[in-house]
């Protein structure tokens, strides 16, 4: 799930998907990007760097609690560059952008602020944001 840490739609998507993660039905990888600096006076980049300074296990909990404190780790800037390049490669137009693979190997994706539906990630219905 590509997210801007300060994007309210990304936060909402995390809240919606957490029950599925907690039940073990979904595995999620959060990929912080910085796309809202123009909107939030440059706060998205430091927030993304703060998350990228944490381990993968700590990242979601820190994001869920708004924990963007501390200096950026030495690898954070290069990780953000990699994430930004990946977002450009997929043509990211908004956050959250969720890309998934179901147990049967089929893939799907949702880009932007559309509400994630249970069937998007778990059942058969593949829907895409417009």
PDB file of N, CA, C and O in Angstrom, residues 37-109:
ATOM      1  N   UNK A  37       3.529  17.466   0.053  1.00  0.00           N
ATOM      2  CA  UNK A  37       4.296  18.609   0.561  1.00  0.00           C
ATOM      3  C   UNK A  37       3.700  19.943   0.124  1.00  0.00           C
ATOM      4  O   UNK A  37       3.699  20.902   0.894  1.00  0.00           O
ATOM      5  N   UNK A  38       3.182  20.004  -1.079  1.00  0.00           N
ATOM      6  CA  UNK A  38       2.594  21.252  -1.589  1.00  0.00           C
ATOM      7  C   UNK A  38       1.373  21.658  -0.786  1.00  0.00           C
ATOM      8  O   UNK A  38       1.007  22.832  -0.730  1.00  0.00           O
ATOM      9  N   UNK A  39       0.732  20.679  -0.131  1.00  0.00           N
ATOM     10  CA  UNK A  39      -0.504  20.907   0.589  1.00  0.00           C
ATOM     11  C   UNK A  39      -0.295  21.101   2.095  1.00  0.00           C
ATOM     12  O   UNK A  39      -1.109  21.728   2.760  1.00  0.00           O
ATOM     13  N   UNK A  40       0.773  20.527   2.624  1.00  0.00           N
ATOM     14  CA  UNK A  40       0.964  20.529   4.068  1.00  0.00           C
ATOM     15  C   UNK A  40       2.250  21.251   4.506  1.00  0.00           C
ATOM     16  O   UNK A  40       2.846  20.921   5.526  1.00  0.00           O
ATOM     17  N   UNK A  41       2.648  22.239   3.716  1.00  0.00           N
ATOM     18  CA  UNK A  41       3.828  23.059   4.035  1.00  0.00           C
ATOM     19  C   UNK A  41       5.098  22.234   4.235  1.00  0.00           C
ATOM     20  O   UNK A  41       5.890  22.485   5.131  1.00  0.00           O
ATOM     21  N   UNK A  42       5.273  21.220   3.388  1.00  0.00           N
ATOM     22  CA  UNK A  42       6.501  20.436   3.413  1.00  0.00           C
ATOM     23  C   UNK A  42       6.612  19.423   4.535  1.00  0.00           C
ATOM     24  O   UNK A  42       7.704  18.922   4.810  1.00  0.00           O
ATOM     25  N   UNK A  43       5.498  19.048   5.166  1.00  0.00           N
ATOM     26  CA  UNK A  43       5.555  18.114   6.291  1.00  0.00           C
ATOM     27  C   UNK A  43       5.522  16.644   5.866  1.00  0.00           C
ATOM     28  O   UNK A  43       5.875  15.773   6.656  1.00  0.00           O
ATOM     29  N   UNK A  44       5.094  16.361   4.637  1.00  0.00           N
ATOM     30  CA  UNK A  44       5.002  14.967   4.201  1.00  0.00           C
ATOM     31  C   UNK A  44       6.365  14.301   4.083  1.00  0.00           C
ATOM     32  O   UNK A  44       6.536  13.152   4.492  1.00  0.00           O
ATOM     33  N   UNK A  45       7.335  15.009   3.547  1.00  0.00           N
ATOM     34  CA  UNK A  45       8.660  14.408   3.375  1.00  0.00           C
ATOM     35  C   UNK A  45       9.286  14.033   4.715  1.00  0.00           C
ATOM     36  O   UNK A  45       9.712  12.883   4.885  1.00  0.00           O
ATOM     37  N   UNK A  46       9.344  14.926   5.705  1.00  0.00           N
ATOM     38  CA  UNK A  46       9.917  14.514   6.991  1.00  0.00           C
ATOM     39  C   UNK A  46       9.134  13.367   7.644  1.00  0.00           C
ATOM     40  O   UNK A  46       9.722  12.506   8.301  1.00  0.00           O
ATOM     41  N   UNK A  47       7.816  13.347   7.454  1.00  0.00           N
ATOM     42  CA  UNK A  47       7.008  12.270   8.026  1.00  0.00           C
ATOM     43  C   UNK A  47       7.325  10.934   7.356  1.00  0.00           C
ATOM     44  O   UNK A  47       7.455   9.907   8.025  1.00  0.00           O
ATOM     45  N   UNK A  48       7.460  10.952   6.032  1.00  0.00           N
ATOM     46  CA  UNK A  48       7.825   9.729   5.310  1.00  0.00           C
ATOM     47  C   UNK A  48       9.218   9.267   5.728  1.00  0.00           C
ATOM     48  O   UNK A  48       9.449   8.067   5.941  1.00  0.00           O
ATOM     49  N   UNK A  49      10.142  10.199   5.870  1.00  0.00           N
ATOM     50  CA  UNK A  49      11.502   9.845   6.295  1.00  0.00           C
ATOM     51  C   UNK A  49      11.501   9.245   7.701  1.00  0.00           C
ATOM     52  O   UNK A  49      12.242   8.292   7.978  1.00  0.00           O
ATOM     53  N   UNK A  50      10.668   9.779   8.583  1.00  0.00           N
ATOM     54  CA  UNK A  50      10.582   9.235   9.942  1.00  0.00           C
ATOM     55  C   UNK A  50      10.096   7.790   9.912  1.00  0.00           C
ATOM     56  O   UNK A  50      10.634   6.932  10.612  1.00  0.00           O
ATOM     57  N   UNK A  51       9.077   7.521   9.088  1.00  0.00           N
ATOM     58  CA  UNK A  51       8.586   6.147   8.991  1.00  0.00           C
ATOM     59  C   UNK A  51       9.638   5.230   8.381  1.00  0.00           C
ATOM     60  O   UNK A  51       9.829   4.097   8.829  1.00  0.00           O
ATOM     61  N   UNK A  52      10.323   5.714   7.360  1.00  0.00           N
ATOM     62  CA  UNK A  52      11.338   4.903   6.695  1.00  0.00           C
ATOM     63  C   UNK A  52      12.570   4.675   7.559  1.00  0.00           C
ATOM     64  O   UNK A  52      13.415   3.846   7.236  1.00  0.00           O
ATOM     65  N   UNK A  53      12.659   5.375   8.662  1.00  0.00           N
ATOM     66  CA  UNK A  53      13.756   5.182   9.612  1.00  0.00           C
ATOM     67  C   UNK A  53      13.450   4.058  10.593  1.00  0.00           C
ATOM     68  O   UNK A  53      14.296   3.686  11.394  1.00  0.00           O
ATOM     69  N   UNK A  54      12.234   3.530  10.535  1.00  0.00           N
ATOM     70  CA  UNK A  54      11.816   2.457  11.437  1.00  0.00           C
ATOM     71  C   UNK A  54      11.851   1.122  10.702  1.00  0.00           C
ATOM     72  O   UNK A  54      11.820   1.079   9.478  1.00  0.00           O
ATOM     73  N   UNK A  55      11.891   0.049  11.465  1.00  0.00           N
ATOM     74  CA  UNK A  55      11.827  -1.280  10.851  1.00  0.00           C
ATOM     75  C   UNK A  55      10.427  -1.474  10.270  1.00  0.00           C
ATOM     76  O   UNK A  55       9.477  -0.785  10.654  1.00  0.00           O
ATOM     77  N   UNK A  56      10.305  -2.442   9.373  1.00  0.00           N
ATOM     78  CA  UNK A  56       9.003  -2.724   8.765  1.00  0.00           C
ATOM     79  C   UNK A  56       7.971  -3.060   9.837  1.00  0.00           C
ATOM     80  O   UNK A  56       6.808  -2.664   9.740  1.00  0.00           O
ATOM     81  N   UNK A  57       8.376  -3.780  10.875  1.00  0.00           N
ATOM     82  CA  UNK A  57       7.455  -4.143  11.952  1.00  0.00           C
ATOM     83  C   UNK A  57       6.991  -2.936  12.749  1.00  0.00           C
ATOM     84  O   UNK A  57       5.857  -2.884  13.209  1.00  0.00           O
ATOM     85  N   UNK A  58       7.846  -1.951  12.917  1.00  0.00           N
ATOM     86  CA  UNK A  58       7.517  -0.764  13.703  1.00  0.00           C
ATOM     87  C   UNK A  58       6.773   0.301  12.895  1.00  0.00           C
ATOM     88  O   UNK A  58       6.078   1.138  13.461  1.00  0.00           O
ATOM     89  N   UNK A  59       6.936   0.253  11.582  1.00  0.00           N
ATOM     90  CA  UNK A  59       6.431   1.324  10.725  1.00  0.00           C
ATOM     91  C   UNK A  59       4.919   1.516  10.824  1.00  0.00           C
ATOM     92  O   UNK A  59       4.442   2.641  11.005  1.00  0.00           O
ATOM     93  N   UNK A  60       4.151   0.453  10.723  1.00  0.00           N
ATOM     94  CA  UNK A  60       2.690   0.588  10.731  1.00  0.00           C
ATOM     95  C   UNK A  60       2.209   1.096  12.080  1.00  0.00           C
ATOM     96  O   UNK A  60       1.359   1.983  12.146  1.00  0.00           O
ATOM     97  N   UNK A  61       2.764   0.558  13.170  1.00  0.00           N
ATOM     98  CA  UNK A  61       2.359   1.014  14.501  1.00  0.00           C
ATOM     99  C   UNK A  61       2.698   2.489  14.688  1.00  0.00           C
ATOM    100  O   UNK A  61       1.889   3.261  15.222  1.00  0.00           O
ATOM    101  N   UNK A  62       3.878   2.891  14.254  1.00  0.00           N
ATOM    102  CA  UNK A  62       4.278   4.301  14.381  1.00  0.00           C
ATOM    103  C   UNK A  62       3.346   5.190  13.578  1.00  0.00           C
ATOM    104  O   UNK A  62       2.898   6.239  14.055  1.00  0.00           O
ATOM    105  N   UNK A  63       3.039   4.773  12.353  1.00  0.00           N
ATOM    106  CA  UNK A  63       2.146   5.554  11.504  1.00  0.00           C
ATOM    107  C   UNK A  63       0.753   5.642  12.131  1.00  0.00           C
ATOM    108  O   UNK A  63       0.151   6.716  12.175  1.00  0.00           O
ATOM    109  N   UNK A  64       0.241   4.516  12.625  1.00  0.00           N
ATOM    110  CA  UNK A  64      -1.094   4.500  13.229  1.00  0.00           C
ATOM    111  C   UNK A  64      -1.189   5.439  14.426  1.00  0.00           C
ATOM    112  O   UNK A  64      -2.260   5.981  14.706  1.00  0.00           O
ATOM    113  N   UNK A  65      -0.074   5.643  15.114  1.00  0.00           N
ATOM    114  CA  UNK A  65      -0.062   6.527  16.288  1.00  0.00           C
ATOM    115  C   UNK A  65       0.473   7.923  15.971  1.00  0.00           C
ATOM    116  O   UNK A  65       0.666   8.733  16.864  1.00  0.00           O
ATOM    117  N   UNK A  66       0.737   8.205  14.703  1.00  0.00           N
ATOM    118  CA  UNK A  66       1.233   9.528  14.325  1.00  0.00           C
ATOM    119  C   UNK A  66       2.617   9.815  14.862  1.00  0.00           C
ATOM    120  O   UNK A  66       2.971  10.963  15.107  1.00  0.00           O
ATOM    121  N   UNK A  67       3.418   8.767  15.051  1.00  0.00           N
ATOM    122  CA  UNK A  67       4.758   8.913  15.604  1.00  0.00           C
ATOM    123  C   UNK A  67       5.753   9.198  14.491  1.00  0.00           C
ATOM    124  O   UNK A  67       6.323   8.292  13.892  1.00  0.00           O
ATOM    125  N   UNK A  68       5.935  10.475  14.216  1.00  0.00           N
ATOM    126  CA  UNK A  68       6.872  10.898  13.172  1.00  0.00           C
ATOM    127  C   UNK A  68       8.062  11.622  13.792  1.00  0.00           C
ATOM    128  O   UNK A  68       8.702  12.443  13.153  1.00  0.00           O
ATOM    129  N   UNK A  69       8.362  11.289  15.028  1.00  0.00           N
ATOM    130  CA  UNK A  69       9.445  11.961  15.758  1.00  0.00           C
ATOM    131  C   UNK A  69      10.784  11.292  15.468  1.00  0.00           C
ATOM    132  O   UNK A  69      10.849  10.162  15.026  1.00  0.00           O
ATOM    133  N   UNK A  70      11.811  12.011  15.783  1.00  0.00           N
ATOM    134  CA  UNK A  70      13.162  11.473  15.664  1.00  0.00           C
ATOM    135  C   UNK A  70      13.804  11.850  14.348  1.00  0.00           C
ATOM    136  O   UNK A  70      13.117  12.148  13.361  1.00  0.00           O
ATOM    137  N   UNK A  71      15.116  11.823  14.351  1.00  0.00           N
ATOM    138  CA  UNK A  71      15.839  12.166  13.116  1.00  0.00           C
ATOM    139  C   UNK A  71      15.711  11.041  12.087  1.00  0.00           C
ATOM    140  O   UNK A  71      15.507   9.879  12.435  1.00  0.00           O
ATOM    141  N   UNK A  72      15.819  11.418  10.845  1.00  0.00           N
ATOM    142  CA  UNK A  72      15.772  10.427   9.767  1.00  0.00           C
ATOM    143  C   UNK A  72      17.012   9.547   9.836  1.00  0.00           C
ATOM    144  O   UNK A  72      18.117  10.033  10.052  1.00  0.00           O
ATOM    145  N   UNK A  73      16.800   8.254   9.675  1.00  0.00           N
ATOM    146  CA  UNK A  73      17.918   7.319   9.653  1.00  0.00           C
ATOM    147  C   UNK A  73      18.776   7.519   8.416  1.00  0.00           C
ATOM    148  O   UNK A  73      18.359   8.169   7.446  1.00  0.00           O
ATOM    149  N   UNK A  74      19.953   6.952   8.429  1.00  0.00           N
ATOM    150  CA  UNK A  74      20.899   7.161   7.329  1.00  0.00           C
ATOM    151  C   UNK A  74      20.398   6.612   6.006  1.00  0.00           C
ATOM    152  O   UNK A  74      20.754   7.140   4.960  1.00  0.00           O
ATOM    153  N   UNK A  75      19.585   5.578   6.034  1.00  0.00           N
ATOM    154  CA  UNK A  75      19.076   4.973   4.799  1.00  0.00           C
ATOM    155  C   UNK A  75      17.730   5.544   4.360  1.00  0.00           C
ATOM    156  O   UNK A  75      17.251   5.233   3.269  1.00  0.00           O
ATOM    157  N   UNK A  76      17.095   6.357   5.181  1.00  0.00           N
ATOM    158  CA  UNK A  76      15.735   6.820   4.916  1.00  0.00           C
ATOM    159  C   UNK A  76      15.615   7.582   3.598  1.00  0.00           C
ATOM    160  O   UNK A  76      14.669   7.370   2.830  1.00  0.00           O
ATOM    161  N   UNK A  77      16.551   8.479   3.323  1.00  0.00           N
ATOM    162  CA  UNK A  77      16.451   9.278   2.090  1.00  0.00           C
ATOM    163  C   UNK A  77      16.554   8.399   0.850  1.00  0.00           C
ATOM    164  O   UNK A  77      15.800   8.591  -0.109  1.00  0.00           O
ATOM    165  N   UNK A  78      17.454   7.441   0.856  1.00  0.00           N
ATOM    166  CA  UNK A  78      17.576   6.568  -0.321  1.00  0.00           C
ATOM    167  C   UNK A  78      16.351   5.670  -0.447  1.00  0.00           C
ATOM    168  O   UNK A  78      15.891   5.399  -1.563  1.00  0.00           O
ATOM    169  N   UNK A  79      15.796   5.230   0.669  1.00  0.00           N
ATOM    170  CA  UNK A  79      14.573   4.420   0.621  1.00  0.00           C
ATOM    171  C   UNK A  79      13.402   5.235   0.067  1.00  0.00           C
ATOM    172  O   UNK A  79      12.597   4.721  -0.710  1.00  0.00           O
ATOM    173  N   UNK A  80      13.312   6.513   0.459  1.00  0.00           N
ATOM    174  CA  UNK A  80      12.247   7.367  -0.063  1.00  0.00           C
ATOM    175  C   UNK A  80      12.421   7.566  -1.565  1.00  0.00           C
ATOM    176  O   UNK A  80      11.440   7.527  -2.317  1.00  0.00           O
ATOM    177  N   UNK A  81      13.646   7.758  -2.030  1.00  0.00           N
ATOM    178  CA  UNK A  81      13.885   7.896  -3.478  1.00  0.00           C
ATOM    179  C   UNK A  81      13.437   6.644  -4.226  1.00  0.00           C
ATOM    180  O   UNK A  81      12.814   6.731  -5.287  1.00  0.00           O
ATOM    181  N   UNK A  82      13.735   5.481  -3.671  1.00  0.00           N
ATOM    182  CA  UNK A  82      13.311   4.216  -4.294  1.00  0.00           C
ATOM    183  C   UNK A  82      11.781   4.138  -4.332  1.00  0.00           C
ATOM    184  O   UNK A  82      11.192   3.775  -5.357  1.00  0.00           O
ATOM    185  N   UNK A  83      11.136   4.497  -3.226  1.00  0.00           N
ATOM    186  CA  UNK A  83       9.671   4.472  -3.170  1.00  0.00           C
ATOM    187  C   UNK A  83       9.048   5.451  -4.162  1.00  0.00           C
ATOM    188  O   UNK A  83       8.044   5.140  -4.816  1.00  0.00           O
ATOM    189  N   UNK A  84       9.636   6.640  -4.266  1.00  0.00           N
ATOM    190  CA  UNK A  84       9.120   7.633  -5.208  1.00  0.00           C
ATOM    191  C   UNK A  84       9.282   7.149  -6.645  1.00  0.00           C
ATOM    192  O   UNK A  84       8.386   7.338  -7.477  1.00  0.00           O
ATOM    193  N   UNK A  85      10.402   6.507  -6.949  1.00  0.00           N
ATOM    194  CA  UNK A  85      10.617   5.959  -8.297  1.00  0.00           C
ATOM    195  C   UNK A  85       9.598   4.859  -8.586  1.00  0.00           C
ATOM    196  O   UNK A  85       9.049   4.790  -9.693  1.00  0.00           O
ATOM    197  N   UNK A  86       9.325   4.019  -7.604  1.00  0.00           N
ATOM    198  CA  UNK A  86       8.327   2.961  -7.783  1.00  0.00           C
ATOM    199  C   UNK A  86       6.944   3.560  -8.002  1.00  0.00           C
ATOM    200  O   UNK A  86       6.178   3.082  -8.848  1.00  0.00           O
ATOM    201  N   UNK A  87       6.623   4.641  -7.269  1.00  0.00           N
ATOM    202  CA  UNK A  87       5.310   5.270  -7.440  1.00  0.00           C
ATOM    203  C   UNK A  87       5.182   5.884  -8.829  1.00  0.00           C
ATOM    204  O   UNK A  87       4.112   5.829  -9.438  1.00  0.00           O
ATOM    205  N   UNK A  88       6.261   6.450  -9.323  1.00  0.00           N
ATOM    206  CA  UNK A  88       6.242   6.996 -10.680  1.00  0.00           C
ATOM    207  C   UNK A  88       6.101   5.875 -11.714  1.00  0.00           C
ATOM    208  O   UNK A  88       5.385   6.031 -12.708  1.00  0.00           O
ATOM    209  N   UNK A  89       6.766   4.760 -11.476  1.00  0.00           N
ATOM    210  CA  UNK A  89       6.725   3.634 -12.420  1.00  0.00           C
ATOM    211  C   UNK A  89       5.319   3.069 -12.579  1.00  0.00           C
ATOM    212  O   UNK A  89       4.954   2.607 -13.667  1.00  0.00           O
ATOM    213  N   UNK A  90       4.513   3.108 -11.505  1.00  0.00           N
ATOM    214  CA  UNK A  90       3.147   2.588 -11.611  1.00  0.00           C
ATOM    215  C   UNK A  90       2.149   3.677 -11.982  1.00  0.00           C
ATOM    216  O   UNK A  90       0.961   3.409 -12.102  1.00  0.00           O
ATOM    217  N   UNK A  91       2.626   4.907 -12.132  1.00  0.00           N
ATOM    218  CA  UNK A  91       1.731   6.004 -12.492  1.00  0.00           C
ATOM    219  C   UNK A  91       0.842   6.443 -11.341  1.00  0.00           C
ATOM    220  O   UNK A  91      -0.308   6.827 -11.559  1.00  0.00           O
ATOM    221  N   UNK A  92       1.366   6.399 -10.128  1.00  0.00           N
ATOM    222  CA  UNK A  92       0.602   6.779  -8.947  1.00  0.00           C
ATOM    223  C   UNK A  92      -0.022   8.157  -9.147  1.00  0.00           C
ATOM    224  O   UNK A  92       0.652   9.103  -9.524  1.00  0.00           O
ATOM    225  N   UNK A  93      -1.340   8.220  -8.916  1.00  0.00           N
ATOM    226  CA  UNK A  93      -2.064   9.482  -9.052  1.00  0.00           C
ATOM    227  C   UNK A  93      -2.643   9.964  -7.740  1.00  0.00           C
ATOM    228  O   UNK A  93      -3.207  11.049  -7.669  1.00  0.00           O
ATOM    229  N   UNK A  94      -2.560   9.135  -6.713  1.00  0.00           N
ATOM    230  CA  UNK A  94      -3.103   9.522  -5.420  1.00  0.00           C
ATOM    231  C   UNK A  94      -2.813   8.457  -4.389  1.00  0.00           C
ATOM    232  O   UNK A  94      -2.445   7.341  -4.720  1.00  0.00           O
ATOM    233  N   UNK A  95      -2.972   8.851  -3.150  1.00  0.00           N
ATOM    234  CA  UNK A  95      -2.788   7.898  -2.070  1.00  0.00           C
ATOM    235  C   UNK A  95      -4.089   7.766  -1.302  1.00  0.00           C
ATOM    236  O   UNK A  95      -4.855   8.723  -1.250  1.00  0.00           O
ATOM    237  N   UNK A  96      -4.350   6.584  -0.799  1.00  0.00           N
ATOM    238  CA  UNK A  96      -3.517   5.391  -0.878  1.00  0.00           C
ATOM    239  C   UNK A  96      -3.655   4.718  -2.236  1.00  0.00           C
ATOM    240  O   UNK A  96      -4.686   4.827  -2.893  1.00  0.00           O
ATOM    241  N   UNK A  97      -2.622   4.045  -2.639  1.00  0.00           N
ATOM    242  CA  UNK A  97      -2.676   3.158  -3.789  1.00  0.00           C
ATOM    243  C   UNK A  97      -2.360   1.768  -3.269  1.00  0.00           C
ATOM    244  O   UNK A  97      -1.321   1.555  -2.651  1.00  0.00           O
ATOM    245  N   UNK A  98      -3.294   0.864  -3.476  1.00  0.00           N
ATOM    246  CA  UNK A  98      -3.165  -0.493  -2.971  1.00  0.00           C
ATOM    247  C   UNK A  98      -3.047  -1.439  -4.156  1.00  0.00           C
ATOM    248  O   UNK A  98      -3.840  -1.370  -5.091  1.00  0.00           O
ATOM    249  N   UNK A  99      -2.045  -2.276  -4.098  1.00  0.00           N
ATOM    250  CA  UNK A  99      -1.858  -3.313  -5.107  1.00  0.00           C
ATOM    251  C   UNK A  99      -1.847  -4.629  -4.348  1.00  0.00           C
ATOM    252  O   UNK A  99      -1.177  -4.750  -3.327  1.00  0.00           O
ATOM    253  N   UNK A 100      -2.607  -5.609  -4.839  1.00  0.00           N
ATOM    254  CA  UNK A 100      -2.673  -6.866  -4.109  1.00  0.00           C
ATOM    255  C   UNK A 100      -2.555  -8.069  -5.029  1.00  0.00           C
ATOM    256  O   UNK A 100      -2.782  -7.982  -6.232  1.00  0.00           O
ATOM    257  N   UNK A 101      -2.219  -9.176  -4.394  1.00  0.00           N
ATOM    258  CA  UNK A 101      -2.216 -10.481  -5.050  1.00  0.00           C
ATOM    259  C   UNK A 101      -3.040 -11.402  -4.163  1.00  0.00           C
ATOM    260  O   UNK A 101      -2.770 -11.541  -2.982  1.00  0.00           O
ATOM    261  N   UNK A 102      -4.047 -12.031  -4.761  1.00  0.00           N
ATOM    262  CA  UNK A 102      -4.911 -12.940  -4.018  1.00  0.00           C
ATOM    263  C   UNK A 102      -4.257 -14.315  -3.935  1.00  0.00           C
ATOM    264  O   UNK A 102      -3.268 -14.592  -4.610  1.00  0.00           O
ATOM    265  N   UNK A 103      -4.815 -15.170  -3.098  1.00  0.00           N
ATOM    266  CA  UNK A 103      -4.274 -16.514  -2.898  1.00  0.00           C
ATOM    267  C   UNK A 103      -4.215 -17.297  -4.207  1.00  0.00           C
ATOM    268  O   UNK A 103      -3.330 -18.132  -4.397  1.00  0.00           O
ATOM    269  N   UNK A 104      -5.128 -17.004  -5.141  1.00  0.00           N
ATOM    270  CA  UNK A 104      -5.138 -17.726  -6.415  1.00  0.00           C
ATOM    271  C   UNK A 104      -4.139 -17.155  -7.421  1.00  0.00           C
ATOM    272  O   UNK A 104      -4.054 -17.611  -8.557  1.00  0.00           O
ATOM    273  N   UNK A 105      -3.386 -16.137  -7.008  1.00  0.00           N
ATOM    274  CA  UNK A 105      -2.368 -15.541  -7.869  1.00  0.00           C
ATOM    275  C   UNK A 105      -2.850 -14.354  -8.687  1.00  0.00           C
ATOM    276  O   UNK A 105      -2.046 -13.653  -9.285  1.00  0.00           O
ATOM    277  N   UNK A 106      -4.159 -14.115  -8.723  1.00  0.00           N
ATOM    278  CA  UNK A 106      -4.672 -12.973  -9.477  1.00  0.00           C
ATOM    279  C   UNK A 106      -4.289 -11.685  -8.762  1.00  0.00           C
ATOM    280  O   UNK A 106      -4.059 -11.661  -7.557  1.00  0.00           O
ATOM    281  N   UNK A 107      -4.220 -10.609  -9.535  1.00  0.00           N
ATOM    282  CA  UNK A 107      -3.796  -9.323  -8.992  1.00  0.00           C
ATOM    283  C   UNK A 107      -4.882  -8.287  -9.176  1.00  0.00           C
ATOM    284  O   UNK A 107      -5.745  -8.416 -10.031  1.00  0.00           O
ATOM    285  N   UNK A 108      -4.796  -7.250  -8.386  1.00  0.00           N
ATOM    286  CA  UNK A 108      -5.715  -6.135  -8.502  1.00  0.00           C
ATOM    287  C   UNK A 108      -5.061  -4.885  -7.949  1.00  0.00           C
ATOM    288  O   UNK A 108      -3.964  -4.931  -7.412  1.00  0.00           O
ATOM    289  N   UNK A 109      -5.777  -3.785  -8.077  1.00  0.00           N
ATOM    290  CA  UNK A 109      -5.241  -2.540  -7.559  1.00  0.00           C
ATOM    291  C   UNK A 109      -6.318  -1.491  -7.428  1.00  0.00           C
ATOM    292  O   UNK A 109      -7.349  -1.558  -8.083  1.00  0.00           O
TER     293      UNK A 109
END
